[in-house]
Amino acid sequence: MFEFYKDDSIDAVNAKFEAQKIAFSPLSFQAIRALKNMGILGEISNARKKGITISELSQKTGVSEYGVKVLVEMGLGMGVVKINKDSEENKERFTLGKIGFFLLFDEMTQVNMDFSQNICYRGAENLEESIREDKPAGLPHLGPWKTVYEGLSKLTDLQKKSWFGFDHFYSDQSFPDALPIVFEKLIQHLFDIGGNTAKWAISCCKYNKDVKVSIIDLPGQTAVAEKNAKEAGFADRIDAIPCNVLDNATEFPQGADVVWMSQFLDCFSLDQIKLILTKIRKAITPETDIYVLETLWDKQRFEAAAYSLQATSLYFTCIANGNSKMYRYAELKNAIESAGFELKEAHHNLGPSTHSLLRFRIKQA
């Protein structure tokens, strides 16, 4: 556990400043988006150490000096831009701060901002209602579904780009580290539960020339997965089984050497996780390996990553389904083991997004 969650050494002045950042966060968030989208932040970056004046920014971007001023001044308050006083011209010039650099060029920051704006922003207003009523009260801003997963194929192109960009950023980068671990033993048939767009299934087929993969997911997702598998040239080795894993009538097929779940169980409550794993246990043998790939917020190397995952939990609360979250290591492990499984090994810090890969088998008496 991170020690900074225990330490409260911040002084009162800075604590009050941090509180004001929270109080104005909706406005500051949109200010940064405007600075980026209107090209102002990019022009400040291009000016390097010399910096650039308000007048020059206005001329280069076509934004009025008034507009440039209010946005740049908010950027100053957030530490995104800095002032470089030109002693010869006696003019204020603005340069890019370190925070501004990450806002412009860091992939994780860009993915998170797009996801927050295009998926979460409007629905976040309904967070309190979501918690009080145990439902994703912000989801109607995206569509008339019970969970976001039912509507993924029906999102707008911009929403799809933001949702899948976020989802893939926090999964795909760990695949190169995970593949050698999963394929340490001979695998003939792998079941990918929650296979989404078939990214993992295709990666498996590229990694191993003999493996067959069955993707188990909602009908809208399996249709996309089958299309992507065919385009990748693996239609003969990747098939799809459309179903709702929470449906009482759903039974998992048999015959898997490995059951794989990547960023799937965080889409469900702890009780639902136990239900899903109980169904899986009925369909497998004691020799079947269950692999769970997750970003566990208490297993992150950096505070920024943990913060991003804690914030993602709020997306699950008010947008996705109303009852799941990004879990801690122990609570996810305990939920899986309560369904009759035993943790055999755990690999942490996989990939730059710092995933954990957990291997379970049926617990023997």
Short mmCIF file of C-alpha atoms in Angstrom, two decimals:
data_model
loop_
_atom_site.label_atom_id
_atom_site.label_comp_id
_atom_site.label_asym_id
_atom_site.label_seq_id
_atom_site.Cartn_x
_atom_site.Cartn_y
_atom_site.Cartn_z
CA MET A 1 0.00 0.00 0.00
CA PHE A 2 1.28 3.46 -0.83
CA GLU A 3 2.61 5.39 2.12
CA PHE A 4 1.29 8.69 0.76
CA TYR A 5 -2.25 7.53 1.54
CA LYS A 6 -1.27 7.51 5.22
CA ASP A 7 0.73 10.74 5.29
CA ASP A 8 -1.20 14.02 5.67
CA SER A 9 1.74 16.40 5.90
CA ILE A 10 0.45 19.02 3.45
CA ASP A 11 0.29 22.48 5.01
CA ALA A 12 -2.97 24.39 5.34
CA VAL A 13 -2.22 26.90 2.58
CA ASN A 14 -1.55 24.23 -0.02
CA ALA A 15 -4.41 22.08 1.21
CA LYS A 16 -6.78 24.99 0.64
CA PHE A 17 -5.32 25.49 -2.83
CA GLU A 18 -5.89 21.83 -3.68
CA ALA A 19 -9.48 22.20 -2.47
CA GLN A 20 -10.01 25.10 -4.88
CA LYS A 21 -8.70 22.99 -7.74
CA ILE A 22 -11.42 20.46 -6.96
CA ALA A 23 -14.07 23.15 -6.61
CA PHE A 24 -13.35 24.53 -10.09
CA SER A 25 -12.34 21.25 -11.75
CA PRO A 26 -15.18 21.13 -14.32
CA LEU A 27 -14.18 24.58 -15.60
CA SER A 28 -10.43 23.92 -15.52
CA PHE A 29 -10.93 20.63 -17.37
CA GLN A 30 -12.80 22.37 -20.17
CA ALA A 31 -10.23 25.18 -20.22
CA ILE A 32 -7.46 22.67 -20.92
CA ARG A 33 -9.52 21.05 -23.68
CA ALA A 34 -10.02 24.48 -25.24
CA LEU A 35 -6.31 25.31 -24.95
CA LYS A 36 -5.52 22.09 -26.82
CA ASN A 37 -8.35 22.06 -29.35
CA MET A 38 -7.91 25.71 -30.34
CA GLY A 39 -4.19 25.22 -30.91
CA ILE A 40 -3.08 27.59 -28.18
CA LEU A 41 -1.15 25.04 -26.15
CA GLY A 42 0.50 23.72 -29.30
CA GLU A 43 1.70 27.19 -30.28
CA ILE A 44 3.07 27.77 -26.78
CA SER A 45 4.95 24.50 -27.12
CA ASN A 46 6.30 25.47 -30.53
CA ALA A 47 7.67 28.71 -29.07
CA ARG A 48 10.09 26.71 -26.92
CA LYS A 49 12.10 28.60 -24.31
CA LYS A 50 11.64 31.97 -26.01
CA GLY A 51 7.92 31.88 -25.33
CA ILE A 52 5.08 33.65 -27.09
CA THR A 53 2.91 36.68 -26.32
CA ILE A 54 -0.86 36.90 -26.06
CA SER A 55 -0.95 38.97 -29.25
CA GLU A 56 1.14 36.44 -31.15
CA LEU A 57 -1.02 33.57 -29.90
CA SER A 58 -4.12 35.39 -31.08
CA GLN A 59 -2.64 35.98 -34.52
CA LYS A 60 -1.45 32.39 -34.96
CA THR A 61 -4.64 30.71 -33.72
CA GLY A 62 -7.33 33.13 -34.86
CA VAL A 63 -8.69 33.28 -31.30
CA SER A 64 -9.46 36.73 -29.90
CA GLU A 65 -6.98 38.18 -27.43
CA TYR A 66 -9.73 38.04 -24.81
CA GLY A 67 -10.22 34.33 -25.43
CA VAL A 68 -6.50 33.64 -25.34
CA LYS A 69 -6.11 35.60 -22.10
CA VAL A 70 -8.80 33.82 -20.09
CA LEU A 71 -7.57 30.40 -21.18
CA VAL A 72 -3.86 31.10 -20.72
CA GLU A 73 -4.47 32.68 -17.31
CA MET A 74 -6.32 29.53 -16.21
CA GLY A 75 -3.36 27.57 -17.59
CA LEU A 76 -1.07 29.63 -15.40
CA GLY A 77 -3.15 28.88 -12.34
CA MET A 78 -2.94 25.16 -13.09
CA GLY A 79 0.80 25.20 -13.76
CA VAL A 80 0.21 24.20 -17.38
CA VAL A 81 1.98 27.28 -18.76
CA LYS A 82 4.64 29.55 -17.31
CA ILE A 83 5.61 33.20 -17.76
CA ASN A 84 8.93 34.09 -19.35
CA LYS A 85 9.47 37.86 -18.98
CA ASP A 86 11.33 39.27 -21.97
CA SER A 87 13.69 41.87 -20.46
CA GLU A 88 14.52 43.49 -23.81
CA GLU A 89 10.95 43.86 -25.06
CA ASN A 90 9.43 44.12 -21.58
CA LYS A 91 6.71 41.74 -22.71
CA GLU A 92 5.20 38.73 -21.01
CA ARG A 93 5.91 35.60 -22.97
CA PHE A 94 4.38 32.24 -22.17
CA THR A 95 6.15 28.88 -22.23
CA LEU A 96 4.97 25.33 -21.76
CA GLY A 97 5.20 23.95 -18.21
CA LYS A 98 5.96 20.34 -17.38
CA ILE A 99 2.28 19.67 -16.69
CA GLY A 100 1.46 21.17 -20.09
CA PHE A 101 3.95 18.84 -21.73
CA PHE A 102 2.13 15.78 -20.40
CA LEU A 103 -1.25 17.22 -21.35
CA LEU A 104 -0.01 17.63 -24.92
CA PHE A 105 2.17 14.59 -25.47
CA ASP A 106 1.49 11.87 -22.87
CA GLU A 107 -0.69 9.09 -24.28
CA MET A 108 -2.24 8.08 -20.96
CA THR A 109 -3.29 11.66 -20.26
CA GLN A 110 -4.80 12.10 -23.71
CA VAL A 111 -6.68 8.80 -23.52
CA ASN A 112 -8.03 9.67 -20.07
CA MET A 113 -9.13 13.16 -21.14
CA ASP A 114 -10.95 11.91 -24.25
CA PHE A 115 -12.66 9.20 -22.22
CA SER A 116 -13.68 11.68 -19.52
CA GLN A 117 -15.08 14.14 -22.04
CA ASN A 118 -16.83 11.84 -24.51
CA ILE A 119 -18.01 9.06 -22.19
CA CYS A 120 -18.13 10.34 -18.60
CA TYR A 121 -18.49 14.12 -18.42
CA ARG A 122 -22.24 14.57 -18.74
CA GLY A 123 -23.15 11.44 -16.80
CA ALA A 124 -20.83 12.32 -13.91
CA GLU A 125 -23.46 14.79 -12.73
CA ASN A 126 -25.58 11.75 -11.79
CA LEU A 127 -22.92 10.11 -9.62
CA GLU A 128 -24.71 10.70 -6.32
CA GLU A 129 -27.96 9.33 -7.73
CA SER A 130 -26.07 6.29 -9.04
CA ILE A 131 -24.70 5.50 -5.59
CA ARG A 132 -28.01 6.06 -3.83
CA GLU A 133 -29.97 3.91 -6.26
CA ASP A 134 -27.32 1.31 -7.21
CA LYS A 135 -27.71 1.97 -10.92
CA PRO A 136 -25.73 3.80 -13.65
CA ALA A 137 -27.88 6.94 -13.55
CA GLY A 138 -25.56 8.77 -15.96
CA LEU A 139 -25.82 6.14 -18.70
CA PRO A 140 -28.94 7.63 -20.37
CA HIS A 141 -26.72 10.45 -21.60
CA LEU A 142 -25.16 7.82 -23.90
CA GLY A 143 -28.14 5.60 -24.64
CA PRO A 144 -31.17 3.67 -23.31
CA TRP A 145 -29.38 0.58 -22.03
CA LYS A 146 -29.14 -1.19 -18.67
CA THR A 147 -25.34 -1.28 -18.93
CA VAL A 148 -22.93 0.42 -21.30
CA TYR A 149 -21.79 -2.93 -22.67
CA GLU A 150 -25.15 -3.53 -24.30
CA GLY A 151 -24.69 -0.35 -26.31
CA LEU A 152 -21.00 -0.35 -27.25
CA SER A 153 -21.74 -1.19 -30.87
CA LYS A 154 -24.34 1.62 -30.97
CA LEU A 155 -22.15 4.47 -29.65
CA THR A 156 -21.24 7.32 -31.98
CA ASP A 157 -17.93 7.03 -33.82
CA LEU A 158 -16.33 9.58 -31.48
CA GLN A 159 -17.64 7.76 -28.40
CA LYS A 160 -16.42 4.41 -29.75
CA LYS A 161 -13.00 5.87 -30.43
CA SER A 162 -12.78 7.23 -26.89
CA TRP A 163 -14.18 4.12 -25.17
CA PHE A 164 -12.10 1.57 -27.06
CA GLY A 165 -9.04 3.80 -26.99
CA PHE A 166 -9.30 3.88 -23.20
CA ASP A 167 -10.04 0.15 -22.94
CA HIS A 168 -7.21 -0.90 -25.24
CA PHE A 169 -4.65 1.44 -23.68
CA TYR A 170 -5.17 -0.24 -20.33
CA SER A 171 -4.96 -3.78 -21.71
CA ASP A 172 -3.08 -4.20 -24.98
CA GLN A 173 0.26 -2.94 -23.71
CA SER A 174 0.53 -5.83 -21.27
CA PHE A 175 -0.17 -8.52 -23.89
CA PRO A 176 3.52 -9.00 -24.88
CA ASP A 177 4.38 -9.74 -21.24
CA ALA A 178 1.33 -11.93 -20.67
CA LEU A 179 1.56 -14.15 -23.76
CA PRO A 180 4.77 -16.05 -22.79
CA ILE A 181 3.32 -16.72 -19.33
CA VAL A 182 0.00 -18.07 -20.62
CA PHE A 183 1.65 -20.19 -23.33
CA GLU A 184 4.27 -21.75 -21.06
CA LYS A 185 2.28 -24.96 -21.38
CA LEU A 186 0.65 -26.50 -24.46
CA ILE A 187 -2.71 -24.89 -25.18
CA GLN A 188 -5.06 -26.24 -27.81
CA HIS A 189 -8.21 -24.32 -26.97
CA LEU A 190 -8.48 -21.02 -25.09
CA PHE A 191 -11.76 -19.42 -24.02
CA ASP A 192 -11.64 -15.63 -23.99
CA ILE A 193 -14.53 -14.44 -21.83
CA GLY A 194 -15.35 -10.81 -22.49
CA GLY A 195 -13.24 -10.93 -25.64
CA ASN A 196 -14.46 -7.55 -26.83
CA THR A 197 -12.95 -6.71 -30.24
CA ALA A 198 -10.81 -9.90 -30.45
CA LYS A 199 -7.54 -8.10 -29.71
CA TRP A 200 -6.33 -10.80 -27.31
CA ALA A 201 -7.63 -13.67 -29.47
CA ILE A 202 -5.78 -12.33 -32.50
CA SER A 203 -2.63 -11.82 -30.41
CA CYS A 204 -2.84 -15.46 -29.30
CA CYS A 205 -3.19 -16.73 -32.85
CA LYS A 206 -0.20 -14.68 -33.95
CA TYR A 207 1.84 -15.93 -31.01
CA ASN A 208 0.93 -19.62 -31.36
CA LYS A 209 0.21 -21.17 -34.78
CA ASP A 210 -1.98 -23.98 -33.45
CA VAL A 211 -4.19 -22.51 -30.73
CA LYS A 212 -7.91 -22.06 -31.24
CA VAL A 213 -9.80 -19.33 -29.40
CA SER A 214 -13.48 -19.08 -28.54
CA ILE A 215 -14.68 -15.60 -27.63
CA ILE A 216 -17.59 -15.43 -25.18
CA ASP A 217 -19.30 -12.05 -25.02
CA LEU A 218 -22.53 -10.17 -25.62
CA PRO A 219 -24.01 -10.54 -29.13
CA GLY A 220 -23.09 -7.02 -30.25
CA GLN A 221 -19.48 -7.56 -29.25
CA THR A 222 -19.12 -11.04 -30.74
CA ALA A 223 -20.26 -9.71 -34.11
CA VAL A 224 -17.46 -7.13 -34.03
CA ALA A 225 -14.98 -9.77 -32.80
CA GLU A 226 -15.82 -12.17 -35.63
CA LYS A 227 -15.42 -9.41 -38.19
CA ASN A 228 -12.02 -8.42 -36.80
CA ALA A 229 -10.87 -12.06 -36.60
CA LYS A 230 -11.81 -12.61 -40.24
CA GLU A 231 -10.00 -9.46 -41.35
CA ALA A 232 -6.91 -10.62 -39.45
CA GLY A 233 -7.00 -13.96 -41.28
CA PHE A 234 -7.98 -16.11 -38.30
CA ALA A 235 -11.63 -16.93 -39.05
CA ASP A 236 -10.74 -20.64 -39.01
CA ARG A 237 -9.18 -20.44 -35.53
CA ILE A 238 -11.33 -17.85 -33.75
CA ASP A 239 -15.03 -18.41 -33.19
CA ALA A 240 -17.55 -16.54 -31.05
CA ILE A 241 -20.20 -17.66 -28.59
CA PRO A 242 -22.73 -14.86 -27.97
CA CYS A 243 -24.34 -14.87 -24.54
CA ASN A 244 -24.97 -12.87 -21.38
CA VAL A 245 -22.79 -14.36 -18.67
CA LEU A 246 -25.16 -13.15 -15.94
CA ASP A 247 -28.22 -14.79 -17.47
CA ASN A 248 -29.42 -17.65 -15.27
CA ALA A 249 -29.83 -19.81 -18.36
CA THR A 250 -26.25 -19.27 -19.54
CA GLU A 251 -23.93 -22.24 -19.18
CA PHE A 252 -20.32 -22.04 -20.24
CA PRO A 253 -19.13 -24.55 -22.86
CA GLN A 254 -16.61 -27.22 -21.97
CA GLY A 255 -13.27 -28.10 -23.50
CA ALA A 256 -11.02 -25.18 -22.55
CA ASP A 257 -7.38 -25.68 -21.63
CA VAL A 258 -7.25 -22.07 -20.51
CA VAL A 259 -9.94 -19.55 -19.59
CA TRP A 260 -8.81 -15.99 -20.09
CA MET A 261 -10.44 -12.83 -18.72
CA SER A 262 -8.77 -9.49 -19.47
CA GLN A 263 -10.24 -6.44 -17.76
CA PHE A 264 -13.51 -8.32 -17.61
CA LEU A 265 -14.20 -8.97 -13.95
CA ASP A 266 -13.90 -5.29 -13.05
CA CYS A 267 -17.16 -4.90 -15.01
CA PHE A 268 -19.05 -6.79 -12.28
CA SER A 269 -19.80 -6.59 -8.58
CA LEU A 270 -18.08 -8.98 -6.20
CA ASP A 271 -21.23 -11.11 -5.94
CA GLN A 272 -21.49 -11.24 -9.73
CA ILE A 273 -17.82 -12.23 -9.98
CA LYS A 274 -18.50 -15.15 -7.68
CA LEU A 275 -21.51 -16.13 -9.81
CA ILE A 276 -19.48 -16.02 -13.04
CA LEU A 277 -16.62 -18.04 -11.57
CA THR A 278 -19.05 -20.59 -10.17
CA LYS A 279 -20.42 -21.12 -13.69
CA ILE A 280 -16.90 -21.43 -15.07
CA ARG A 281 -15.96 -24.01 -12.42
CA LYS A 282 -18.80 -26.26 -13.57
CA ALA A 283 -17.45 -26.28 -17.14
CA ILE A 284 -13.75 -26.95 -16.55
CA THR A 285 -11.43 -29.62 -15.19
CA PRO A 286 -8.93 -29.40 -12.31
CA GLU A 287 -6.18 -29.00 -14.94
CA THR A 288 -7.75 -25.93 -16.53
CA ASP A 289 -5.93 -22.67 -15.83
CA ILE A 290 -7.95 -19.52 -15.18
CA TYR A 291 -6.02 -16.36 -16.08
CA VAL A 292 -7.28 -12.98 -14.89
CA LEU A 293 -5.59 -9.82 -16.19
CA GLU A 294 -6.50 -6.68 -14.25
CA THR A 295 -5.15 -3.27 -13.29
CA LEU A 296 -5.34 -3.40 -9.49
CA TRP A 297 -5.06 0.08 -8.05
CA ASP A 298 -3.12 -0.96 -4.95
CA LYS A 299 -0.48 -2.74 -7.08
CA GLN A 300 0.55 0.31 -9.13
CA ARG A 301 4.07 1.70 -9.13
CA PHE A 302 3.03 5.33 -9.34
CA GLU A 303 0.41 7.46 -7.62
CA ALA A 304 -0.81 8.84 -10.98
CA ALA A 305 -1.73 5.34 -12.15
CA ALA A 306 -3.55 4.53 -8.91
CA TYR A 307 -5.44 7.83 -9.14
CA SER A 308 -6.51 7.07 -12.71
CA LEU A 309 -7.88 3.70 -11.63
CA GLN A 310 -9.70 5.16 -8.63
CA ALA A 311 -11.33 7.65 -10.99
CA THR A 312 -12.22 4.83 -13.38
CA SER A 313 -14.22 3.22 -10.58
CA LEU A 314 -16.52 6.26 -10.69
CA TYR A 315 -17.10 5.62 -14.40
CA PHE A 316 -18.32 2.14 -13.52
CA THR A 317 -20.58 3.61 -10.86
CA CYS A 318 -22.36 6.28 -12.89
CA ILE A 319 -21.95 5.12 -16.50
CA ALA A 320 -21.06 1.47 -17.00
CA ASN A 321 -23.23 -0.59 -14.66
CA GLY A 322 -23.61 1.00 -11.24
CA ASN A 323 -22.06 -1.78 -9.17
CA SER A 324 -18.45 -2.53 -10.12
CA LYS A 325 -15.05 -0.88 -9.69
CA MET A 326 -11.32 -1.19 -10.14
CA TYR A 327 -10.51 -3.62 -7.38
CA ARG A 328 -7.75 -4.03 -4.87
CA TYR A 329 -5.69 -7.19 -5.11
CA ALA A 330 -7.10 -8.89 -2.02
CA GLU A 331 -10.80 -8.20 -2.70
CA LEU A 332 -10.64 -9.56 -6.26
CA LYS A 333 -8.58 -12.59 -5.20
CA ASN A 334 -10.98 -13.37 -2.35
CA ALA A 335 -14.04 -13.09 -4.61
CA ILE A 336 -12.58 -15.57 -7.11
CA GLU A 337 -11.44 -17.98 -4.43
CA SER A 338 -14.90 -17.89 -2.81
CA ALA A 339 -16.21 -19.61 -5.95
CA GLY A 340 -14.02 -22.64 -5.28
CA PHE A 341 -10.69 -21.58 -6.77
CA GLU A 342 -7.17 -21.23 -5.46
CA LEU A 343 -4.56 -18.68 -6.55
CA LYS A 344 -1.54 -20.47 -8.00
CA GLU A 345 0.62 -17.56 -9.05
CA ALA A 346 0.50 -13.80 -9.39
CA HIS A 347 2.54 -11.64 -11.76
CA HIS A 348 2.47 -7.92 -11.04
CA ASN A 349 3.80 -4.90 -12.94
CA LEU A 350 3.22 -6.29 -16.44
CA GLY A 351 3.51 -3.72 -19.21
CA PRO A 352 3.69 0.07 -18.85
CA SER A 353 0.10 0.18 -17.56
CA THR A 354 1.17 -2.07 -14.66
CA HIS A 355 -1.22 -5.00 -14.92
CA SER A 356 -1.49 -7.99 -12.64
CA LEU A 357 -1.88 -11.46 -14.15
CA LEU A 358 -3.39 -13.96 -11.71
CA ARG A 359 -3.57 -17.72 -12.36
CA PHE A 360 -6.20 -19.80 -10.57
CA ARG A 361 -7.21 -23.44 -10.56
CA ILE A 362 -10.07 -25.31 -8.95
CA LYS A 363 -9.31 -25.74 -5.25
CA GLN A 364 -8.69 -29.35 -4.36
CA ALA A 365 -10.10 -30.80 -1.16
#
